[in-house]
Short mmCIF file of C-alpha atoms in Angstrom, two decimals:
data_model
loop_
_atom_site.label_atom_id
_atom_site.label_comp_id
_atom_site.label_asym_id
_atom_site.label_seq_id
_atom_site.Cartn_x
_atom_site.Cartn_y
_atom_site.Cartn_z
CA MET A 892 55.49 93.54 146.81
CA SER A 893 52.44 92.63 145.15
CA LYS A 894 49.09 94.51 145.83
CA ASP A 895 46.18 93.10 147.77
CA HIS A 896 43.61 91.20 145.36
CA GLU A 897 40.35 89.50 145.65
CA VAL A 898 40.47 86.01 144.80
CA VAL A 899 36.80 84.70 145.58
CA PRO A 900 33.83 86.95 145.01
CA LEU A 901 30.80 85.86 147.06
CA LEU A 902 32.33 83.35 149.02
CA TYR A 903 28.99 83.22 151.00
CA ASP A 904 26.31 85.60 151.27
CA ASN A 905 23.03 85.63 153.18
CA ASP A 906 21.58 82.93 151.57
CA LEU A 907 24.42 80.49 152.53
CA GLU A 908 24.56 79.11 156.00
CA VAL A 909 27.61 80.32 157.69
CA GLY A 910 29.77 77.55 159.28
CA SER A 911 28.60 74.96 156.64
CA TYR A 912 31.26 72.73 155.14
CA GLU A 913 29.81 73.43 151.68
CA SER A 914 31.24 70.69 149.14
CA LEU A 915 35.04 71.16 149.67
CA PRO A 916 37.05 68.18 151.14
CA ARG A 917 38.11 68.72 154.73
CA GLU A 918 41.72 68.50 153.89
CA GLU A 919 41.46 71.17 151.12
CA LYS A 920 39.03 73.64 153.29
CA TYR A 921 41.01 73.43 156.50
CA LEU A 922 44.62 72.71 155.70
CA ASP A 923 44.87 74.90 152.71
CA GLU A 924 42.47 77.79 152.85
CA HIS A 925 42.90 78.66 156.39
CA GLU A 926 46.83 78.11 156.31
CA VAL A 927 48.64 81.31 157.65
CA PRO A 928 51.73 82.73 156.16
CA GLN A 929 53.68 81.77 159.39
CA GLY A 930 53.44 78.02 158.46
CA ARG A 931 53.19 75.06 160.80
CA HIS A 932 56.21 75.34 163.10
CA LEU A 933 55.02 74.19 166.55
CA GLY A 934 56.13 70.65 167.31
CA ILE A 935 55.30 68.44 170.62
CA PHE A 936 58.07 70.65 172.63
CA SER A 937 56.81 73.83 171.75
CA THR A 938 53.07 72.99 172.24
CA THR A 939 53.94 71.41 175.73
CA VAL A 940 55.57 74.51 176.49
CA LEU A 941 52.77 76.64 175.44
CA PHE A 942 50.16 74.53 177.44
CA ILE A 943 52.24 74.45 180.70
CA SER A 944 53.33 78.00 180.48
CA ARG A 945 49.75 79.11 180.00
CA MET A 946 48.49 76.95 182.89
CA VAL A 947 51.33 77.36 185.34
CA GLY A 948 51.35 81.10 185.44
CA SER A 949 49.95 83.38 188.30
CA GLY A 950 46.98 81.16 189.40
CA ILE A 951 48.47 78.42 191.69
CA PHE A 952 50.43 81.38 193.51
CA SER A 953 47.84 83.91 193.73
CA THR A 954 44.23 82.14 193.66
CA PRO A 955 44.50 79.40 196.54
CA SER A 956 43.82 82.16 198.97
CA ASN A 957 40.22 83.18 197.41
CA ILE A 958 39.47 79.53 196.88
CA PHE A 959 40.19 78.49 200.46
CA VAL A 960 38.28 81.46 202.01
CA SER A 961 35.18 80.76 199.77
CA CYS A 962 35.34 77.21 200.96
CA GLY A 963 35.02 78.42 204.53
CA GLY A 964 38.42 77.32 205.36
CA ASN A 965 37.15 73.69 204.94
CA SER A 966 40.08 71.53 203.73
CA PHE A 967 37.63 68.76 202.49
CA ILE A 968 35.82 71.20 200.42
CA PHE A 969 38.81 72.91 199.21
CA PHE A 970 40.66 69.74 197.84
CA THR A 971 37.50 68.62 196.29
CA VAL A 972 37.22 71.78 194.24
CA TRP A 973 40.75 71.29 193.01
CA LEU A 974 40.23 67.50 192.29
CA LEU A 975 36.76 68.08 190.44
CA THR A 976 38.31 70.85 188.57
CA ALA A 977 41.02 68.53 187.41
CA LEU A 978 38.85 66.09 186.23
CA PHE A 979 36.56 68.40 184.29
CA ALA A 980 39.77 70.08 182.97
CA TYR A 981 40.52 66.70 181.56
CA ALA A 982 36.87 66.28 180.20
CA GLY A 983 36.86 69.76 178.68
CA LEU A 984 40.51 69.11 176.83
CA TYR A 985 39.05 65.89 175.22
CA ILE A 986 35.97 68.22 173.94
CA PHE A 987 38.58 70.49 172.48
CA LEU A 988 40.64 67.73 171.05
CA GLU A 989 37.64 66.06 169.30
CA PHE A 990 36.64 69.55 168.04
CA GLY A 991 40.18 70.31 166.80
CA TYR A 992 40.51 66.98 165.20
CA HIS A 993 37.59 67.84 162.72
CA LEU A 994 38.64 71.63 162.59
CA PRO A 995 42.33 71.95 162.52
CA ARG A 996 42.60 75.75 162.41
CA SER A 997 43.26 78.65 164.50
CA GLY A 998 40.58 80.39 166.70
CA GLY A 999 39.75 77.72 169.18
CA ARG A 1000 36.22 77.92 170.82
CA LYS A 1001 35.14 80.32 168.19
CA VAL A 1002 35.75 78.02 165.25
CA PHE A 1003 34.06 75.40 167.16
CA LEU A 1004 30.87 77.26 167.98
CA GLU A 1005 30.35 78.81 164.54
CA HIS A 1006 30.49 75.21 163.10
CA SER A 1007 27.92 74.04 165.90
CA PHE A 1008 25.11 76.92 166.13
CA THR A 1009 24.73 78.04 162.66
CA HIS A 1010 21.25 79.82 163.19
CA PRO A 1011 20.64 82.72 163.47
CA LYS A 1012 22.95 83.44 160.81
CA LEU A 1013 26.41 85.05 161.97
CA LEU A 1014 24.96 85.30 165.59
CA MET A 1015 27.50 83.00 167.25
CA SER A 1016 30.25 84.02 164.85
CA VAL A 1017 30.06 87.82 165.75
CA THR A 1018 29.15 87.52 169.04
CA VAL A 1019 32.17 85.09 170.17
CA ALA A 1020 34.48 87.29 167.95
CA CYS A 1021 33.38 90.45 169.74
CA TYR A 1022 33.66 88.99 173.21
CA SER A 1023 37.02 87.47 172.41
CA ILE A 1024 38.54 90.69 171.38
CA PHE A 1025 37.00 92.68 174.55
CA SER A 1026 37.94 89.83 176.75
CA GLY A 1027 41.28 89.09 175.06
CA VAL A 1028 43.71 90.47 177.74
CA ALA A 1029 46.54 89.21 179.64
CA LEU A 1030 45.37 90.76 182.85
CA SER A 1031 46.10 88.23 185.66
CA GLY A 1032 49.50 87.01 184.70
CA SER A 1033 50.65 91.13 184.28
CA VAL A 1034 49.08 91.99 187.65
CA VAL A 1035 50.87 88.96 189.50
CA PHE A 1036 54.10 89.73 187.80
CA GLY A 1037 54.12 93.42 188.91
CA LYS A 1038 53.22 92.53 192.57
CA TYR A 1039 55.62 89.61 192.93
CA PHE A 1040 58.36 91.32 191.13
CA LEU A 1041 58.23 93.99 193.88
CA ALA A 1042 57.99 91.50 196.63
CA ALA A 1043 61.07 89.74 195.15
CA ILE A 1044 63.27 93.08 195.23
CA GLY A 1045 62.22 93.68 198.86
CA TYR A 1046 59.21 96.20 198.74
CA GLY A 1047 56.68 95.90 201.51
CA SER A 1048 52.95 95.24 200.91
CA GLU A 1049 52.01 98.91 200.99
CA THR A 1050 53.75 99.56 197.76
CA TYR A 1051 52.19 96.67 195.68
CA ASN A 1052 48.71 96.92 197.36
CA ALA A 1053 48.06 100.67 197.78
CA GLY A 1054 50.42 102.24 195.21
CA ASN A 1055 50.42 102.33 191.63
CA THR A 1056 54.13 101.16 191.23
CA SER A 1057 53.06 97.64 190.55
CA LYS A 1058 50.69 99.01 187.76
CA TYR A 1059 53.51 100.69 186.31
CA ILE A 1060 55.79 97.53 186.23
CA SER A 1061 52.63 95.54 184.89
CA ILE A 1062 52.23 97.84 181.97
CA GLY A 1063 55.84 98.20 181.01
CA PHE A 1064 55.94 94.05 180.91
CA VAL A 1065 53.03 93.96 178.79
CA VAL A 1066 54.54 96.66 176.15
CA LEU A 1067 57.75 94.68 176.40
CA ALA A 1068 55.75 91.37 175.54
CA THR A 1069 54.04 92.99 172.70
CA ALA A 1070 57.31 93.99 171.37
CA ILE A 1071 58.94 90.73 171.53
CA HIS A 1072 56.26 88.90 169.67
CA GLY A 1073 55.54 92.04 167.26
CA ILE A 1074 59.14 92.35 165.95
CA SER A 1075 59.87 88.61 164.90
CA VAL A 1076 57.63 85.33 165.19
CA ARG A 1077 60.41 83.03 165.38
CA SER A 1078 62.41 85.22 168.03
CA GLY A 1079 59.31 85.47 170.12
CA ILE A 1080 58.84 81.55 169.98
CA TYR A 1081 62.61 81.25 171.07
CA ILE A 1082 62.18 83.35 174.05
CA GLN A 1083 58.77 81.77 174.94
CA ASN A 1084 60.56 78.33 174.66
CA ALA A 1085 63.49 79.58 176.76
CA LEU A 1086 61.11 80.96 179.72
CA GLY A 1087 59.29 77.74 179.08
CA VAL A 1088 62.52 75.91 180.52
CA VAL A 1089 62.71 78.19 183.24
CA LYS A 1090 58.95 77.12 183.96
CA LEU A 1091 59.81 73.59 184.02
CA MET A 1092 62.60 74.38 186.64
CA LEU A 1093 59.73 76.06 188.54
CA ILE A 1094 57.54 73.23 188.48
CA LEU A 1095 60.46 71.15 189.80
CA MET A 1096 60.67 73.67 192.49
CA MET A 1097 57.13 73.30 193.44
CA CYS A 1098 57.16 69.46 193.41
CA LEU A 1099 60.22 69.76 196.01
CA THR A 1100 58.30 72.45 197.85
CA GLY A 1101 55.30 70.11 198.35
CA PHE A 1102 57.53 67.32 199.28
CA TYR A 1103 59.61 69.43 201.71
CA ALA A 1104 56.40 70.63 203.33
CA ILE A 1105 55.09 67.19 203.73
CA MET A 1106 58.11 65.33 204.80
CA ILE A 1107 60.39 67.73 206.73
CA TYR A 1108 58.71 71.10 207.66
CA ASP A 1109 57.38 71.16 211.15
CA ALA A 1110 55.03 74.19 211.64
CA PRO A 1111 55.63 76.14 214.72
CA THR A 1112 51.97 77.19 214.95
CA VAL A 1113 48.72 75.63 214.40
CA THR A 1114 47.96 75.43 210.75
CA GLN A 1115 45.12 73.91 208.61
CA TRP A 1116 47.11 70.60 209.02
CA ASP A 1117 46.45 70.40 212.54
CA SER A 1118 42.46 71.24 212.19
CA PRO A 1119 39.87 68.41 211.57
CA PHE A 1120 39.93 67.81 207.89
CA PHE A 1121 36.00 68.19 207.63
CA SER A 1122 35.81 71.55 209.86
CA PHE A 1123 35.15 74.91 208.82
CA GLN A 1124 37.33 77.92 209.68
CA ASP A 1125 34.72 80.51 208.88
CA LYS A 1126 31.37 78.72 207.89
CA SER A 1127 29.59 82.13 207.42
CA ALA A 1128 32.00 82.84 204.33
CA PHE A 1129 30.85 79.53 202.58
CA SER A 1130 27.63 79.64 200.37
CA LEU A 1131 26.64 78.23 196.84
CA ASN A 1132 27.77 81.71 195.38
CA SER A 1133 31.12 81.36 197.15
CA LEU A 1134 31.53 77.81 196.01
CA ALA A 1135 31.04 78.76 192.49
CA SER A 1136 33.49 81.65 192.81
CA ALA A 1137 35.73 79.01 194.12
CA PHE A 1138 35.25 76.62 191.16
CA ILE A 1139 35.76 79.68 188.69
CA SER A 1140 39.16 80.51 190.27
CA ALA A 1141 40.35 77.07 190.34
CA PHE A 1142 39.21 76.68 186.50
CA PHE A 1143 41.37 79.70 185.99
CA CYS A 1144 44.38 77.84 187.04
CA PHE A 1145 43.80 75.21 184.47
CA ALA A 1146 42.71 77.62 181.92
CA GLY A 1147 45.54 76.73 179.39
CA TRP A 1148 44.30 73.51 178.34
CA ASP A 1149 42.00 75.11 175.64
CA SER A 1150 44.65 77.76 174.86
CA VAL A 1151 46.84 76.11 172.01
CA HIS A 1152 43.72 75.42 169.99
CA SER A 1153 43.99 79.26 169.31
CA VAL A 1154 46.86 78.69 167.21
CA THR A 1155 46.05 75.31 165.78
CA SER A 1156 47.13 76.60 162.23
CA GLU A 1157 50.52 77.02 163.27
CA VAL A 1158 50.91 73.44 164.96
CA LYS A 1159 52.44 70.57 163.19
CA ASN A 1160 50.07 67.45 162.81
CA PRO A 1161 47.62 69.16 165.26
CA ALA A 1162 45.59 65.98 165.95
CA ARG A 1163 48.49 64.10 167.17
CA THR A 1164 50.54 66.94 168.82
CA LEU A 1165 47.88 68.48 170.58
CA LYS A 1166 46.82 65.08 172.11
CA ILE A 1167 50.09 64.24 173.48
CA SER A 1168 51.24 67.85 174.60
CA GLY A 1169 47.55 68.45 176.08
CA LEU A 1170 47.30 65.32 178.39
CA CYS A 1171 51.00 65.37 179.33
CA SER A 1172 50.81 69.08 180.54
CA LEU A 1173 47.67 68.60 182.36
CA ALA A 1174 48.77 65.66 184.28
CA ILE A 1175 52.11 67.30 185.24
CA CYS A 1176 49.96 70.52 186.43
CA ALA A 1177 47.58 68.44 188.41
CA LEU A 1178 50.37 67.02 190.22
CA CYS A 1179 52.12 70.21 191.17
CA TYR A 1180 48.98 71.95 192.20
CA THR A 1181 48.19 69.18 194.46
CA LEU A 1182 51.34 69.39 196.27
CA MET A 1183 51.56 73.10 196.37
CA ASN A 1184 47.90 72.92 197.85
CA VAL A 1185 49.16 70.52 200.48
CA ALA A 1186 52.04 72.89 201.35
CA TYR A 1187 49.63 75.77 201.59
CA THR A 1188 47.32 74.02 204.19
CA LYS A 1189 50.25 72.38 206.26
CA VAL A 1190 52.57 75.48 206.56
CA LEU A 1191 49.92 78.30 206.77
CA SER A 1192 47.23 79.05 209.22
CA TYR A 1193 43.78 80.16 207.98
CA GLU A 1194 44.40 83.81 208.86
CA GLU A 1195 47.63 83.76 206.97
CA ILE A 1196 46.15 82.33 203.93
CA ALA A 1197 43.28 84.60 204.06
CA ASN A 1198 45.36 87.69 204.51
CA ALA A 1199 48.04 86.93 201.93
CA GLY A 1200 45.42 87.43 199.08
CA PRO A 1201 47.19 87.17 195.45
CA LEU A 1202 50.69 86.89 197.46
CA VAL A 1203 49.98 83.69 199.08
CA GLY A 1204 52.60 81.80 197.36
CA SER A 1205 55.26 84.50 198.67
CA VAL A 1206 53.97 84.06 201.99
CA LEU A 1207 54.31 80.36 201.80
CA PHE A 1208 58.21 80.60 200.22
CA LYS A 1209 59.02 83.21 203.11
CA LYS A 1210 57.75 80.98 205.94
CA LEU A 1211 59.52 77.83 204.57
CA PHE A 1212 62.72 78.96 203.39
CA GLY A 1213 63.32 82.38 205.06
CA ALA A 1214 63.21 85.94 204.05
CA GLN A 1215 66.51 85.57 201.92
CA VAL A 1216 65.75 82.48 199.82
CA GLY A 1217 62.21 82.15 199.94
CA GLY A 1218 61.49 86.10 199.77
CA ALA A 1219 63.83 86.89 196.97
CA LEU A 1220 64.92 83.71 195.17
CA MET A 1221 61.62 81.78 195.33
CA THR A 1222 59.37 84.79 194.78
CA GLY A 1223 61.40 86.06 191.83
CA SER A 1224 61.02 82.68 190.39
CA VAL A 1225 57.30 83.24 190.52
CA ALA A 1226 57.53 86.70 188.94
CA VAL A 1227 59.45 85.02 186.00
CA SER A 1228 56.77 82.32 185.82
CA ALA A 1229 54.03 85.15 185.72
CA ALA A 1230 56.07 86.85 182.83
CA SER A 1231 56.27 83.43 180.90
CA ASN A 1232 52.54 83.30 181.33
CA VAL A 1233 51.96 86.82 180.10
CA ILE A 1234 54.31 86.26 176.97
CA VAL A 1235 52.39 83.09 176.13
CA VAL A 1236 49.04 84.57 176.69
CA ILE A 1237 49.67 87.75 174.40
CA TYR A 1238 51.04 85.29 171.76
CA GLY A 1239 47.87 83.15 171.87
CA ILE A 1240 45.26 86.03 172.02
CA SER A 1241 46.96 87.94 169.04
CA ARG A 1242 46.53 84.81 166.91
CA VAL A 1243 42.71 84.53 168.08
CA ASN A 1244 42.47 88.32 167.26
CA GLN A 1245 44.05 87.88 163.89
CA GLU A 1246 41.44 84.97 162.91
CA ILE A 1247 38.67 87.16 164.14
CA PHE A 1248 39.91 90.37 162.13
CA ARG A 1249 40.16 88.11 159.18
CA GLU A 1250 36.54 87.57 159.20
CA GLY A 1251 35.87 91.21 158.75
CA TYR A 1252 33.01 91.70 161.09
CA LEU A 1253 34.45 94.56 163.06
CA PRO A 1254 35.82 98.11 162.01
CA PHE A 1255 39.19 98.37 160.44
CA SER A 1256 39.43 94.61 160.36
CA LYS A 1257 41.67 94.42 157.05
CA VAL A 1258 44.29 96.70 158.57
CA LEU A 1259 44.12 94.93 162.18
CA ALA A 1260 44.53 91.37 160.42
CA ARG A 1261 47.78 92.17 158.61
CA ASN A 1262 51.28 90.70 159.19
CA TRP A 1263 52.99 93.99 159.54
CA PRO A 1264 55.60 95.34 159.44
CA TRP A 1265 57.72 92.26 160.45
CA ASP A 1266 55.79 89.44 159.14
CA ALA A 1267 53.88 89.31 162.62
CA PRO A 1268 50.50 90.39 163.57
CA LEU A 1269 51.55 93.44 165.37
CA PHE A 1270 48.02 95.14 165.38
CA SER A 1271 46.54 92.00 166.64
CA LEU A 1272 49.33 92.12 169.57
CA LEU A 1273 48.41 95.89 170.16
CA THR A 1274 44.97 95.20 170.44
CA CYS A 1275 45.48 92.89 173.38
CA ALA A 1276 48.06 95.13 175.07
CA LEU A 1277 45.94 98.34 174.71
CA LEU A 1278 42.97 96.50 176.39
CA THR A 1279 45.09 94.93 179.19
CA CYS A 1280 46.67 98.31 180.03
CA THR A 1281 43.32 99.97 180.17
CA TRP A 1282 42.01 97.42 182.55
CA ILE A 1283 45.04 97.58 184.66
CA ILE A 1284 44.66 101.33 184.93
CA ILE A 1285 40.81 101.17 185.67
CA LEU A 1286 41.09 98.56 188.53
CA PRO A 1287 41.71 99.69 191.91
CA SER A 1288 45.15 98.86 193.56
CA GLU A 1289 43.94 96.64 196.39
CA GLY A 1290 44.26 92.99 196.48
CA SER A 1291 40.44 92.22 195.98
CA SER A 1292 40.49 93.58 192.62
CA PHE A 1293 42.70 90.78 191.44
CA ASN A 1294 39.89 88.29 192.37
CA TYR A 1295 37.20 90.54 190.67
CA LEU A 1296 39.14 90.55 187.66
CA ILE A 1297 39.76 86.75 187.59
CA SER A 1298 36.19 86.09 188.09
CA VAL A 1299 35.08 88.31 185.11
CA GLU A 1300 37.60 86.39 183.12
CA GLY A 1301 36.32 83.09 184.30
CA TYR A 1302 32.68 83.79 184.15
CA GLY A 1303 32.67 84.69 180.74
CA ASN A 1304 34.88 81.51 180.02
CA GLN A 1305 32.35 79.04 181.59
CA VAL A 1306 29.48 80.60 179.52
CA PHE A 1307 31.50 79.52 176.47
CA LEU A 1308 32.80 76.41 177.58
CA LEU A 1309 29.07 75.49 178.29
CA LEU A 1310 28.10 76.24 174.65
CA VAL A 1311 31.14 74.33 173.60
CA ALA A 1312 30.09 71.37 175.30
CA VAL A 1313 26.40 71.77 174.19
CA GLY A 1314 27.75 72.43 170.60
CA LEU A 1315 29.69 69.25 170.44
CA LEU A 1316 26.61 67.22 170.84
CA LEU A 1317 25.06 69.22 168.09
CA PHE A 1318 28.22 68.98 165.92
CA ARG A 1319 28.19 65.02 166.23
CA ARG A 1320 24.91 65.05 164.26
CA GLN A 1321 26.16 66.96 161.36
CA LYS A 1322 26.50 64.71 158.28
CA THR A 1323 30.12 65.73 157.65
CA TYR A 1324 31.04 64.56 161.10
CA GLN A 1325 29.58 61.22 160.74
CA GLU A 1326 31.55 60.98 157.37
CA HIS A 1327 34.95 61.06 158.97
CA ASP A 1328 36.82 58.69 161.27
CA ASN A 1329 36.26 59.67 164.81
CA SER A 1330 39.54 58.43 166.27
CA ILE A 1331 39.31 61.10 168.90
CA LYS A 1332 36.22 61.37 170.63
CA ALA A 1333 35.34 62.67 174.22
CA SER A 1334 33.52 60.77 176.51
CA THR A 1335 29.76 61.40 176.29
CA LEU A 1336 29.43 61.17 180.17
CA GLY A 1337 32.16 63.73 180.40
CA VAL A 1338 30.48 66.29 177.87
CA TYR A 1339 27.17 66.09 180.07
CA SER A 1340 28.99 66.42 183.21
CA MET A 1341 30.60 69.57 181.96
CA ILE A 1342 27.31 70.87 180.78
CA LEU A 1343 26.03 70.34 184.60
CA LEU A 1344 28.97 71.98 186.10
CA CYS A 1345 29.16 75.03 183.65
CA THR A 1346 25.35 75.65 184.25
CA TYR A 1347 25.74 75.73 188.08
CA LEU A 1348 28.74 78.06 187.60
CA VAL A 1349 26.64 80.37 185.20
CA VAL A 1350 23.61 80.47 187.50
CA GLY A 1351 25.31 80.21 190.96
CA PRO A 1352 26.72 83.60 191.12
CA PHE A 1353 23.28 85.47 190.86
CA PHE A 1354 22.18 84.01 194.22
CA GLY A 1355 23.39 85.09 197.69
CA ASP A 1356 25.05 88.35 198.92
CA GLN A 1357 26.42 90.23 196.08
CA SER A 1358 28.78 92.44 197.76
CA ALA A 1359 31.91 90.01 197.66
CA ASN A 1360 31.18 89.96 193.89
CA LYS A 1361 32.00 93.42 193.29
CA ILE A 1362 34.66 95.98 193.74
CA ALA A 1363 34.53 99.95 193.74
CA PHE A 1364 32.24 101.38 191.28
CA LEU A 1365 32.19 98.26 189.08
CA PRO A 1366 29.24 95.97 189.03
CA PRO A 1367 29.12 92.39 190.41
CA TYR A 1368 31.56 90.21 188.02
CA GLU A 1369 28.69 88.21 186.66
CA VAL A 1370 26.73 91.18 185.67
CA ALA A 1371 29.65 92.69 184.28
CA SER A 1372 30.18 89.54 182.26
CA VAL A 1373 26.71 89.23 180.88
CA ALA A 1374 26.62 93.05 180.05
CA ILE A 1375 29.80 92.63 177.83
CA LEU A 1376 28.10 89.53 176.25
CA LEU A 1377 24.65 91.34 175.35
CA SER A 1378 26.68 94.26 173.94
CA CYS A 1379 28.14 91.70 171.55
CA VAL A 1380 24.84 90.53 170.62
CA LEU A 1381 23.52 94.04 169.98
CA PHE A 1382 26.46 94.60 167.68
CA TRP A 1383 25.48 91.67 165.71
CA PHE A 1384 21.89 92.64 165.71
CA VAL A 1385 22.48 96.27 164.61
CA LYS A 1386 25.07 95.64 161.91
CA PHE A 1387 23.50 92.42 160.24
CA ILE A 1388 19.81 92.43 160.78
CA MET A 1389 18.58 96.01 161.64
CA LEU A 1390 20.79 98.26 159.31
CA PRO A 1391 20.26 96.14 156.34
CA PHE A 1392 16.58 96.14 156.91
CA LEU A 1393 16.16 99.80 157.59
CA PHE A 1394 18.38 100.86 154.66
CA ASN A 1395 17.35 97.84 152.26
CA TYR A 1396 20.68 96.42 151.37
CA ARG A 1397 22.55 93.05 151.61
CA LEU A 1398 25.76 92.51 153.29
CA VAL A 1399 27.95 90.31 150.98
CA SER A 1400 31.29 88.62 151.85
CA LYS A 1401 34.50 88.69 149.30
CA THR A 1402 37.61 87.12 150.10
CA THR A 1403 40.80 89.11 149.66
CA THR A 1404 44.36 87.93 149.69
CA LEU A 1405 46.68 90.38 151.28
CA SER A 1406 50.30 91.12 150.12
CA ASP A 1407 51.65 88.78 152.82
CA GLY A 1408 49.42 85.81 151.42
CA LEU A 1409 46.98 86.32 154.39
CA ARG A 1410 43.34 85.50 153.26
CA ILE A 1411 40.74 87.84 154.76
CA THR A 1412 36.95 88.39 154.42
CA GLU A 1413 35.25 91.94 153.64
CA TRP A 1414 31.68 92.64 153.80
CA LYS A 1415 30.29 94.99 150.99
CA ALA A 1416 26.63 96.55 151.13
CA TYR A 1417 24.79 95.72 147.92
CA TYR A 1418 21.60 97.84 147.31
#
């Protein structure tokens, strides 16, 4: 096995703008320099499975309770939130497709932002990289898997809400998912696709559940279906703050539309593949979500929805199909769906982590970026697993902690989605963008609409009662997210600005090719 060796000294330094295209052709720079040893092995089916598995995970079976309560039990506002979220997800998908067409490499929003915001030098690259590492967790899916698994095998709510049993199960599955992808890339993809087929069956089950609830089921009690469509069940629970929380939770259910861009370097013909699989997956998920939400409002009362929390899907299935079929078979299917989601999320996050470690910003990046020991990025996978397990241990066991972690994840994503939308407008002004064909282009109206919505979701949570936004000793979710962001900015300032100034040295990057063919960047101090 050959030793690591440097191939490009002084690839770029403080005198060269980070994120510029330099003089290299687009194909050479992005389809050669940024290739990964795994190669391009993901076709339309695999990317569609990735999209669907990422979107249809735990969200639609866990967040509708929080969304409905945040809307004050108003069915009109509830369905309007879902409709607008689907439309904005479509707009956001095209923003990412346009970016991905011009920058066809793994990394997703990090790659897009660092090519849009080039000043101050390295600020955006380092900030997004650090935040992506710290927020790169598979929390929601693993938590829901633990709870639904216990519910499927017959344990009561006191076990998965008050005890730590579901936590142990969640941690155990995170470790298993890490091992699956860490031992073999292709075996991990095979298992991922196999679970994706189960996910497609679950989607069919969701559609049939919705049709059954609408056409056949006759609720024995008064439900939302019997209440005036525009009326509130609890108007005191509705505010601009709660509406922002509802949108963030709904966006969480559609969050997978941007996930596959994290592994673009492994996608065959990424422009065509991502466009076809992305649009089809989004349409399928939007239809299924609509049918499931109709089922929730027709079958369950406001009190049942509010009290169910993240297990609202299980409550629905039990009421529709009884304790045996609904409580075991259907709830178990949701657990499998959450498991598939965890495996896909860990796979995607590990590739983002690897791209970040390749940039060399963080300590021990050279080691953490390696495909070792089985030609898979095991250290990147372990980083995601360690952070996920840490959060699972820290968070209280009660149901409200689930809503908190969803909001923490969602708030940071909205900040970066806002920056990506603004960044696309800036990116379009660059000379290199104008020199290439623009066969994939997002609607300008959609871009500006996304900017307006994201601005509201970033600012809105700071207004109104903050007690609903925090849990236990943890600060409000928006404060926690902003604190993490600021700590990332502080890291950039200390490492790349303050220390070089105080000790009079320059940080210069060098590109090194590892023994497995992976190229990484190392930063050296020159006095």
